């Protein structure tokens, strides 16, 4: 198998550390550099504070970005401009940003994968939820994450709602005269579905999608108990992005 040279942005974060271990322990991956905004990563590869400085010195095939939405967008755009294929685990991209990045990827004939969730089980949870939504139109999404997560709702919850929207007609759920006595009690509203975000120490990444119908409920749930659970999806993405010439949003789109 062809050797894939990788640069990682965000190597000191919890996900970044797992990605470093993944790349260093995968025989056909080679970690050639990392990008750390403080320059404090302690690794046996060059450490760069700025992405342009890195790409002027190094020639990776793939950038794994595990930073923040604002930085991730800049890194993804810069990588494509330098001919590097991004694999991005940062959530919070706007529709306009995704459209711009897709146009750039296609103009350069480069692959790009942006995944709200890299856990294979989470992707299956989203797929199963989309299947169930054809038969259950009343839906609530509850996503639970650690208390250091910056965005709410999570990218996984938003992606789940988007997938459900493809098969479900908009519907206002609950009583027609329902009123929130405390603003936000019913959560975010997407096409009548409600999304609730929980943030607590001790959690990692969890989501349940609840479906209700007359006389029955159905719950589809996924739990990630450590960040190593995301690495199988990162590995598949790095391998797959080498054969793409467009942007793919969502891991479910590259799984057979």
Coordinates of C-alpha atoms in Angstrom, one line a residue, residues 23-239:
X23 CA -0.6 7.7 12.5
X24 CA 2.6 6.5 14.3
X25 CA 1.2 3.0 14.7
X26 CA -0.2 2.6 11.1
X27 CA 2.5 1.1 8.9
X28 CA 1.4 2.9 5.7
X29 CA 1.1 6.3 7.4
X30 CA 4.0 8.6 8.1
X31 CA 3.8 11.6 10.5
X32 CA 6.0 14.2 8.9
X33 CA 5.0 17.3 10.9
X34 CA 2.5 18.9 13.2
X35 CA 0.9 22.3 13.5
X36 CA 0.6 23.6 17.1
X37 CA -0.3 27.3 17.6
X38 CA 1.9 27.5 20.7
X39 CA 4.7 25.4 19.2
X40 CA 4.8 23.3 22.3
X41 CA 4.2 19.8 20.9
X42 CA 6.9 17.4 22.1
X43 CA 7.3 15.1 19.1
X44 CA 10.2 13.8 17.0
X45 CA 8.9 15.7 13.9
X46 CA 9.0 19.4 13.0
X47 CA 6.5 21.5 14.9
X48 CA 5.1 24.6 13.2
X49 CA 3.0 27.5 14.6
X50 CA 1.6 28.5 11.3
X51 CA 0.1 26.3 8.6
X52 CA 1.6 28.3 5.7
X53 CA 5.0 28.0 7.2
X54 CA 4.5 24.2 7.5
X55 CA 3.3 23.8 3.9
X56 CA 6.2 25.9 2.6
X57 CA 8.6 23.5 4.2
X58 CA 6.8 20.1 4.1
X59 CA 4.8 18.2 1.5
X60 CA 2.2 16.0 3.2
X61 CA -0.4 14.2 1.3
X62 CA -3.0 14.6 4.0
X63 CA -3.8 17.2 6.7
X64 CA -5.7 15.8 9.8
X65 CA -7.2 18.9 11.4
X66 CA -8.6 18.5 15.0
X67 CA -8.7 22.2 16.1
X68 CA -11.6 24.6 16.3
X69 CA -14.3 25.7 13.7
X70 CA -12.6 29.0 13.0
X71 CA -9.1 27.6 12.7
X72 CA -10.3 24.5 11.0
X73 CA -11.9 26.5 8.2
X74 CA -8.7 28.4 7.6
X75 CA -6.6 25.3 7.7
X76 CA -8.9 23.4 5.3
X77 CA -8.9 26.2 2.8
X78 CA -5.1 26.7 3.0
X79 CA -4.5 23.0 2.7
X80 CA -6.5 22.8 -0.5
X81 CA -4.7 25.9 -1.9
X82 CA -1.4 24.1 -1.3
X83 CA -2.5 20.8 -2.8
X84 CA -3.0 18.9 0.5
X85 CA -6.0 16.8 1.1
X86 CA -7.8 17.7 4.4
X87 CA -9.4 15.3 6.8
X88 CA -11.3 17.4 9.3
X89 CA -12.9 16.4 12.6
X90 CA -13.8 20.0 13.6
X91 CA -17.5 20.8 13.7
X92 CA -19.3 24.1 13.3
X93 CA -18.8 24.9 9.6
X94 CA -21.5 27.0 8.1
X95 CA -23.3 26.0 4.9
X96 CA -21.6 28.9 3.1
X97 CA -18.2 27.7 4.3
X98 CA -18.9 24.1 3.2
X99 CA -20.0 25.3 -0.2
X100 CA -16.9 27.4 -0.7
X101 CA -14.6 24.6 0.4
X102 CA -16.3 22.1 -1.9
X103 CA -15.9 24.5 -4.9
X104 CA -12.3 24.9 -4.1
X105 CA -11.7 21.2 -3.7
X106 CA -13.3 20.5 -7.0
X107 CA -11.4 23.3 -8.8
X108 CA -8.1 21.7 -7.5
X109 CA -9.4 18.1 -8.1
X110 CA -8.6 17.3 -4.5
X111 CA -10.4 15.1 -1.9
X112 CA -11.6 16.6 1.3
X113 CA -13.5 14.9 4.1
X114 CA -15.2 16.8 6.9
X115 CA -16.8 14.5 9.5
X116 CA -18.9 15.7 12.4
X117 CA -18.2 12.3 14.0
X118 CA -15.5 9.8 13.2
X119 CA -16.9 6.9 15.3
X120 CA -18.3 4.2 13.0
X121 CA -21.0 3.4 15.5
X122 CA -22.2 7.1 15.6
X123 CA -22.5 7.0 11.8
X124 CA -24.6 3.9 12.0
X125 CA -26.7 5.6 14.6
X126 CA -27.4 8.5 12.2
X127 CA -28.2 6.1 9.4
X128 CA -30.6 4.0 11.5
X129 CA -32.2 7.3 12.7
X130 CA -32.8 8.3 9.1
X131 CA -34.4 4.9 8.4
X132 CA -36.7 5.2 11.4
X133 CA -37.7 8.7 10.5
X134 CA -39.6 7.4 7.5
X135 CA -42.0 5.7 9.9
X136 CA -41.9 7.9 13.1
X137 CA -42.4 11.6 12.4
X138 CA -42.2 12.8 16.0
X139 CA -38.5 13.1 17.0
X140 CA -36.3 14.5 19.8
X141 CA -32.5 14.4 19.6
X142 CA -30.5 14.5 22.9
X143 CA -26.8 14.9 22.6
X144 CA -24.5 14.7 25.6
X145 CA -20.9 15.8 25.7
X146 CA -18.1 16.8 28.1
X147 CA -18.2 20.3 29.5
X148 CA -15.3 21.6 27.5
X149 CA -17.1 21.2 24.1
X150 CA -17.4 24.6 22.5
X151 CA -20.3 24.3 20.1
X152 CA -23.9 23.4 20.8
X153 CA -25.7 21.6 19.4
X154 CA -23.0 19.2 18.4
X155 CA -22.1 18.7 14.7
X156 CA -23.4 15.1 15.0
X157 CA -26.8 16.3 16.2
X158 CA -27.1 18.8 13.4
X159 CA -26.0 16.2 10.8
X160 CA -28.5 13.8 12.2
X161 CA -31.3 16.4 11.9
X162 CA -30.2 17.1 8.3
X163 CA -30.3 13.5 7.4
X164 CA -33.7 13.1 8.9
X165 CA -35.0 16.2 7.0
X166 CA -34.2 14.3 3.8
X167 CA -37.0 11.8 4.5
X168 CA -39.3 13.7 6.9
X169 CA -41.8 16.4 6.1
X170 CA -41.6 19.4 8.5
X171 CA -43.9 19.0 11.5
X172 CA -44.6 21.0 14.6
X173 CA -44.4 18.6 17.5
X174 CA -46.1 18.8 20.9
X175 CA -49.3 20.7 21.8
X176 CA -50.4 23.5 19.4
X177 CA -50.6 25.8 22.4
X178 CA -47.4 24.7 24.0
X179 CA -45.5 27.5 25.8
X180 CA -42.1 27.6 27.3
X181 CA -42.3 29.1 30.8
X182 CA -38.5 29.2 30.7
X183 CA -36.9 30.1 27.3
X184 CA -35.0 27.2 25.8
X185 CA -36.7 24.5 27.8
X186 CA -37.8 22.7 24.6
X187 CA -34.3 23.0 23.0
X188 CA -33.4 24.0 19.5
X189 CA -36.0 23.6 16.8
X190 CA -35.2 22.2 13.3
X191 CA -38.3 21.6 11.1
X192 CA -40.3 20.8 14.3
X193 CA -37.7 18.4 15.7
X194 CA -36.1 19.4 19.0
X195 CA -32.4 19.1 19.8
X196 CA -31.2 19.2 23.5
X197 CA -27.6 19.7 24.4
X198 CA -26.2 18.3 27.7
X199 CA -22.7 19.4 28.9
X200 CA -21.3 17.6 32.0
X201 CA -17.8 16.5 33.2
X202 CA -17.4 12.8 33.0
X203 CA -19.1 12.5 29.6
X204 CA -17.2 12.0 26.3
X205 CA -19.6 11.9 23.3
X206 CA -23.1 10.4 23.4
X207 CA -26.3 10.9 21.4
X208 CA -29.8 9.4 21.5
X209 CA -32.6 9.9 19.0
X210 CA -36.0 9.3 20.4
X211 CA -39.0 8.5 18.2
X212 CA -42.6 8.5 19.3
X213 CA -45.8 7.2 17.9
X214 CA -49.2 6.1 19.2
X215 CA -48.5 3.4 21.9
X216 CA -44.8 3.1 21.3
X217 CA -41.4 4.7 21.3
X218 CA -38.1 3.9 19.7
X219 CA -34.6 5.0 20.9
X220 CA -31.4 4.8 18.9
X221 CA -28.4 5.6 21.0
X222 CA -24.6 5.7 20.6
X223 CA -21.9 6.2 23.2
X224 CA -18.2 6.9 22.9
X225 CA -16.5 6.1 26.1
X226 CA -13.0 7.2 25.0
X227 CA -11.6 9.2 22.1
X228 CA -9.9 6.1 20.6
X229 CA -13.4 5.2 19.4
X230 CA -13.0 7.9 16.7
X231 CA -9.8 6.7 15.2
X232 CA -11.2 3.9 13.0
X233 CA -13.1 6.6 11.1
X234 CA -10.0 8.8 10.9
X235 CA -8.0 5.9 9.4
X236 CA -10.7 5.2 6.8
X237 CA -10.9 8.9 6.0
X238 CA -7.2 9.3 5.4
X239 CA -7.1 6.3 3.2

